Amino acid sequence: MLTLALAKNCRVGFSTCLHHARQMAVCKIHVLQTQQIVMEHMSLQTPQEYLSIPFAHVAVQKLHSTGIVLKPEGQNSNILPIKGKPPSGQMKKGRFEFFSVRSLLSSPGPYMLYGLGGLIPFMSAPFYMYLTGEFNPSIAQAQLVYGACILSFLGGVSWGNHLNRTEKASLQSLSYSILLPLIAWPAVLLYPNPISFLTMTGGIVYAGVRDTGTLSYPRWFKNLRFLLSTLVAISLSATLVFKFTLKSGEDDASSNYN
């Protein structure tokens, strides 16, 4: 009897262990399936990128914004179109919720260094004019040309981002990359007309709003873009204000518009 009881207990224990092992295997499969779905829809390339994101916040937002959710266990498919509106508090597609200093400070060093360094030509122009008390048309033109280079570069960033995506690119999805150089070019040609600075500032602001609403970009990048675009727009606006408020240090065609 004792032998039979021990055998029965061993069989129950083995069945319990087997059941738990099967549950762990199923959970692992669901985790891997979830990771694959998130990586595909967030254009992530490596598992390290997947592990670096705040999954509960970013991944769920991305899945809801693209119209899919994980189906409960026991159903045939892993994804299902969402019916109705996303849950309250979820980030809608293209929306930049708020500026986070903590997220900004988490930016990788090289991106932060080059990004802030790129502000020097923008901010030094109005700063020099403020110190000298004169509007310098040559410096203003140099600032405008530099802005055209940066705006075209931002178009290239968007173009490169599409190369890493799994879905096929379309004319509509690539049009933003082409639009930015087409804004920068006439802005340079319009100088010394004040409209040139308005055009360039509008292009910078538009690019900043568009990039901060791109869900495939990491959060630190969107916060960095928000900061840089804001400071660039302020610098260009300051130069435009000095054009009308300071005396011109050079005689050029810009005097025709004063």
CSV table of C-alpha atoms in Angstrom, one decimal:
chain,number,residue,atom,x,y,z
A,1,MET,CA,0.0,0.0,0.0
A,2,LEU,CA,2.8,2.3,0.8
A,3,THR,CA,4.5,1.6,-2.5
A,4,LEU,CA,1.2,2.3,-4.3
A,5,ALA,CA,0.7,5.6,-2.5
A,6,LEU,CA,4.3,6.7,-3.3
A,7,ALA,CA,3.8,5.7,-6.9
A,8,LYS,CA,0.6,7.7,-7.0
A,9,ASN,CA,2.1,10.7,-5.5
A,10,CYS,CA,5.1,10.6,-7.8
A,11,ARG,CA,2.7,10.3,-10.8
A,12,VAL,CA,0.7,13.3,-9.5
A,13,GLY,CA,3.9,15.3,-8.9
A,14,PHE,CA,5.2,14.4,-12.4
A,15,SER,CA,1.9,15.5,-14.0
A,16,THR,CA,2.0,18.8,-12.1
A,17,CYS,CA,5.6,19.4,-13.2
A,18,LEU,CA,4.7,18.5,-16.8
A,19,HIS,CA,1.7,20.9,-16.6
A,20,HIS,CA,3.8,23.8,-15.3
A,21,ALA,CA,6.5,23.1,-17.9
A,22,ARG,CA,3.9,23.1,-20.6
A,23,GLN,CA,2.5,26.4,-19.3
A,24,MET,CA,6.0,28.0,-19.2
A,25,ALA,CA,6.6,26.9,-22.8
A,26,VAL,CA,3.3,28.4,-23.9
A,27,CYS,CA,4.1,31.7,-22.1
A,28,LYS,CA,7.5,31.8,-23.8
A,29,ILE,CA,6.0,31.2,-27.2
A,30,HIS,CA,3.5,34.1,-26.5
A,31,VAL,CA,6.3,36.3,-25.4
A,32,LEU,CA,8.3,35.6,-28.5
A,33,GLN,CA,5.2,36.1,-30.7
A,34,THR,CA,4.5,39.4,-29.0
A,35,GLN,CA,8.2,40.5,-29.5
A,36,GLN,CA,8.0,39.6,-33.2
A,37,ILE,CA,4.8,41.5,-33.7
A,38,VAL,CA,6.1,44.6,-31.8
A,39,MET,CA,9.5,44.5,-33.7
A,40,GLU,CA,7.7,44.3,-37.0
A,41,HIS,CA,5.3,47.1,-36.4
A,42,MET,CA,7.9,49.4,-34.7
A,43,SER,CA,10.5,48.8,-37.4
A,44,LEU,CA,13.0,47.4,-34.8
A,45,GLN,CA,16.0,45.6,-36.1
A,46,THR,CA,17.4,43.7,-33.1
A,47,PRO,CA,16.1,42.2,-29.9
A,48,GLN,CA,18.3,44.7,-28.0
A,49,GLU,CA,16.2,47.5,-29.5
A,50,TYR,CA,13.1,45.7,-28.3
A,51,LEU,CA,14.4,45.3,-24.8
A,52,SER,CA,15.4,49.0,-24.7
A,53,ILE,CA,11.9,50.3,-25.1
A,54,PRO,CA,9.4,50.8,-22.3
A,55,PHE,CA,7.2,48.0,-23.5
A,56,ALA,CA,4.1,48.7,-21.4
A,57,HIS,CA,4.0,52.3,-22.7
A,58,VAL,CA,5.4,52.4,-26.2
A,59,ALA,CA,4.6,49.0,-27.6
A,60,VAL,CA,1.0,49.0,-26.5
A,61,GLN,CA,0.6,52.5,-27.9
A,62,LYS,CA,2.1,51.4,-31.2
A,63,LEU,CA,-0.1,48.4,-31.5
A,64,HIS,CA,-3.3,50.4,-30.8
A,65,SER,CA,-2.3,53.2,-33.1
A,66,THR,CA,-1.8,50.7,-36.0
A,67,GLY,CA,-5.2,49.1,-35.3
A,68,ILE,CA,-4.1,45.7,-33.9
A,69,VAL,CA,-4.2,44.1,-30.5
A,70,LEU,CA,-3.0,40.7,-29.3
A,71,LYS,CA,-5.9,38.2,-29.2
A,72,PRO,CA,-6.6,36.3,-26.0
A,73,GLU,CA,-5.1,32.8,-25.6
A,74,GLY,CA,-7.1,30.1,-27.3
A,75,GLN,CA,-8.1,32.2,-30.4
A,76,ASN,CA,-6.6,31.3,-33.7
A,77,SER,CA,-4.8,34.6,-34.6
A,78,ASN,CA,-2.3,36.7,-32.6
A,79,ILE,CA,-3.6,40.0,-33.9
A,80,LEU,CA,-7.1,41.4,-34.3
A,81,PRO,CA,-8.3,44.8,-35.7
A,82,ILE,CA,-9.5,47.1,-32.9
A,83,LYS,CA,-13.1,48.0,-33.0
A,84,GLY,CA,-14.0,51.5,-31.8
A,85,LYS,CA,-11.6,54.0,-30.3
A,86,PRO,CA,-8.3,53.1,-28.5
A,87,PRO,CA,-8.4,53.1,-24.7
A,88,SER,CA,-8.3,56.5,-23.0
A,89,GLY,CA,-4.7,57.6,-22.3
A,90,GLN,CA,-3.3,55.9,-25.4
A,91,MET,CA,-1.2,58.0,-27.8
A,92,LYS,CA,-2.9,58.5,-31.1
A,93,LYS,CA,-0.9,58.2,-34.3
A,94,GLY,CA,1.1,61.2,-35.1
A,95,ARG,CA,0.7,62.8,-31.7
A,96,PHE,CA,3.6,64.0,-29.5
A,97,GLU,CA,2.3,63.8,-25.9
A,98,PHE,CA,4.7,65.9,-24.0
A,99,PHE,CA,8.3,67.1,-23.7
A,100,SER,CA,10.3,65.0,-21.2
A,101,VAL,CA,13.7,66.3,-19.9
A,102,ARG,CA,14.5,62.8,-18.6
A,103,SER,CA,13.9,61.3,-22.0
A,104,LEU,CA,16.0,64.1,-23.6
A,105,LEU,CA,18.9,63.4,-21.2
A,106,SER,CA,18.8,59.8,-22.2
A,107,SER,CA,19.8,60.6,-25.7
A,108,PRO,CA,23.0,58.9,-26.9
A,109,GLY,CA,26.0,61.2,-26.5
A,110,PRO,CA,27.0,61.5,-30.2
A,111,TYR,CA,23.4,62.5,-31.2
A,112,MET,CA,23.2,65.0,-28.4
A,113,LEU,CA,26.7,66.4,-29.2
A,114,TYR,CA,26.2,66.8,-33.0
A,115,GLY,CA,22.6,68.0,-32.5
A,116,LEU,CA,23.6,70.8,-30.1
A,117,GLY,CA,26.7,71.6,-32.1
A,118,GLY,CA,24.5,72.1,-35.1
A,119,LEU,CA,22.8,75.0,-33.3
A,120,ILE,CA,25.9,77.1,-33.3
A,121,PRO,CA,25.6,78.5,-36.8
A,122,PHE,CA,21.9,79.3,-36.2
A,123,MET,CA,22.3,81.0,-32.8
A,124,SER,CA,25.6,82.8,-33.5
A,125,ALA,CA,24.1,84.9,-36.3
A,126,PRO,CA,21.4,86.8,-34.2
A,127,PHE,CA,23.8,86.8,-31.2
A,128,TYR,CA,26.5,88.6,-33.2
A,129,MET,CA,24.0,91.1,-34.5
A,130,TYR,CA,22.7,91.8,-31.0
A,131,LEU,CA,26.2,92.4,-29.7
A,132,THR,CA,27.2,94.7,-32.6
A,133,GLY,CA,23.8,96.4,-32.8
A,134,GLU,CA,23.8,96.1,-36.6
A,135,PHE,CA,22.0,93.8,-39.0
A,136,ASN,CA,24.6,92.0,-41.2
A,137,PRO,CA,23.1,90.8,-44.5
A,138,SER,CA,26.0,88.4,-45.3
A,139,ILE,CA,25.6,86.7,-41.9
A,140,ALA,CA,21.9,86.5,-42.3
A,141,GLN,CA,22.3,84.9,-45.8
A,142,ALA,CA,24.8,82.4,-44.4
A,143,GLN,CA,22.3,81.4,-41.7
A,144,LEU,CA,19.6,81.0,-44.3
A,145,VAL,CA,21.8,78.8,-46.5
A,146,TYR,CA,22.8,76.7,-43.5
A,147,GLY,CA,19.1,76.3,-42.6
A,148,ALA,CA,18.5,75.0,-46.2
A,149,CYS,CA,21.3,72.4,-45.7
A,150,ILE,CA,19.8,71.2,-42.4
A,151,LEU,CA,16.3,71.1,-43.7
A,152,SER,CA,17.4,69.0,-46.7
A,153,PHE,CA,19.3,66.7,-44.2
A,154,LEU,CA,16.1,66.1,-42.2
A,155,GLY,CA,14.5,65.0,-45.4
A,156,GLY,CA,17.3,62.5,-45.9
A,157,VAL,CA,16.7,61.2,-42.3
A,158,SER,CA,13.1,60.5,-43.2
A,159,TRP,CA,14.2,58.8,-46.4
A,160,GLY,CA,16.6,56.6,-44.6
A,161,ASN,CA,14.0,55.7,-42.0
A,162,HIS,CA,11.8,54.2,-44.7
A,163,LEU,CA,14.7,52.0,-45.9
A,164,ASN,CA,14.7,50.2,-42.5
A,165,ARG,CA,10.9,49.5,-42.6
A,166,THR,CA,9.5,46.1,-43.6
A,167,GLU,CA,6.5,47.5,-45.5
A,168,LYS,CA,6.9,48.8,-49.0
A,169,ALA,CA,7.4,52.5,-49.5
A,170,SER,CA,4.9,54.5,-51.4
A,171,LEU,CA,4.9,57.8,-53.2
A,172,GLN,CA,2.9,59.3,-50.4
A,173,SER,CA,5.2,58.0,-47.6
A,174,LEU,CA,8.3,59.3,-49.4
A,175,SER,CA,6.8,62.7,-50.4
A,176,TYR,CA,7.7,64.2,-47.0
A,177,SER,CA,11.4,63.5,-47.6
A,178,ILE,CA,11.2,65.3,-51.0
A,179,LEU,CA,9.1,68.2,-49.7
A,180,LEU,CA,11.7,69.5,-47.2
A,181,PRO,CA,14.4,70.3,-49.9
A,182,LEU,CA,11.7,71.8,-52.0
A,183,ILE,CA,10.9,74.2,-49.1
A,184,ALA,CA,14.6,75.0,-48.5
A,185,TRP,CA,15.5,75.8,-52.1
A,186,PRO,CA,13.0,78.6,-52.8
A,187,ALA,CA,13.7,80.0,-49.3
A,188,VAL,CA,17.3,80.6,-50.4
A,189,LEU,CA,16.3,82.0,-53.8
A,190,LEU,CA,13.9,84.5,-52.1
A,191,TYR,CA,16.6,86.1,-50.1
A,192,PRO,CA,16.9,89.1,-49.2
A,193,ASN,CA,13.1,89.1,-49.2
A,194,PRO,CA,11.8,88.6,-45.6
A,195,ILE,CA,9.6,85.9,-46.9
A,196,SER,CA,12.7,83.8,-47.2
A,197,PHE,CA,13.1,83.6,-43.4
A,198,LEU,CA,9.4,83.0,-42.9
A,199,THR,CA,9.6,80.1,-45.4
A,200,MET,CA,12.6,78.6,-43.8
A,201,THR,CA,11.2,78.9,-40.3
A,202,GLY,CA,7.9,77.3,-41.4
A,203,GLY,CA,9.9,74.4,-42.9
A,204,ILE,CA,11.9,73.9,-39.7
A,205,VAL,CA,8.7,73.9,-37.6
A,206,TYR,CA,6.9,71.6,-40.0
A,207,ALA,CA,9.7,69.1,-39.9
A,208,GLY,CA,9.9,69.2,-36.1
A,209,VAL,CA,6.2,68.6,-35.7
A,210,ARG,CA,6.3,65.8,-38.3
A,211,ASP,CA,9.3,64.1,-36.7
A,212,THR,CA,8.0,64.3,-33.1
A,213,GLY,CA,4.8,62.6,-34.4
A,214,THR,CA,6.6,59.7,-36.1
A,215,LEU,CA,6.0,56.6,-33.9
A,216,SER,CA,8.9,54.6,-35.3
A,217,TYR,CA,11.4,57.1,-33.9
A,218,PRO,CA,12.6,56.5,-30.4
A,219,ARG,CA,11.3,58.8,-27.7
A,220,TRP,CA,14.6,60.4,-26.9
A,221,PHE,CA,15.0,61.4,-30.6
A,222,LYS,CA,11.6,63.0,-30.7
A,223,ASN,CA,12.4,65.1,-27.6
A,224,LEU,CA,15.8,66.1,-29.0
A,225,ARG,CA,14.1,67.1,-32.3
A,226,PHE,CA,11.6,69.1,-30.4
A,227,LEU,CA,14.3,71.0,-28.6
A,228,LEU,CA,16.5,71.6,-31.6
A,229,SER,CA,13.6,72.7,-33.9
A,230,THR,CA,12.3,75.2,-31.2
A,231,LEU,CA,15.7,76.8,-30.8
A,232,VAL,CA,16.3,77.0,-34.6
A,233,ALA,CA,12.9,78.6,-35.2
A,234,ILE,CA,13.7,81.2,-32.4
A,235,SER,CA,17.1,82.0,-34.0
A,236,LEU,CA,15.6,82.5,-37.5
A,237,SER,CA,12.9,84.6,-36.1
A,238,ALA,CA,15.4,86.7,-34.1
A,239,THR,CA,17.3,87.4,-37.3
A,240,LEU,CA,14.2,88.5,-39.1
A,241,VAL,CA,13.3,90.8,-36.3
A,242,PHE,CA,16.8,92.3,-36.3
A,243,LYS,CA,16.4,92.9,-40.0
A,244,PHE,CA,13.7,95.5,-39.3
A,245,THR,CA,14.9,96.8,-35.9
A,246,LEU,CA,18.6,97.2,-36.4
A,247,LYS,CA,20.5,99.4,-38.8
A,248,SER,CA,22.0,97.5,-41.7
A,249,GLY,CA,25.8,97.2,-41.6
A,250,GLU,CA,26.1,96.6,-45.4
A,251,ASP,CA,24.4,98.1,-48.5
A,252,ASP,CA,22.7,95.3,-50.5
A,253,ALA,CA,19.5,94.5,-52.1
A,254,SER,CA,17.9,93.8,-48.7
A,255,SER,CA,17.4,97.6,-48.3
A,256,ASN,CA,14.7,97.4,-50.9
A,257,TYR,CA,12.5,95.5,-48.5
A,258,ASN,CA,13.1,97.6,-45.4
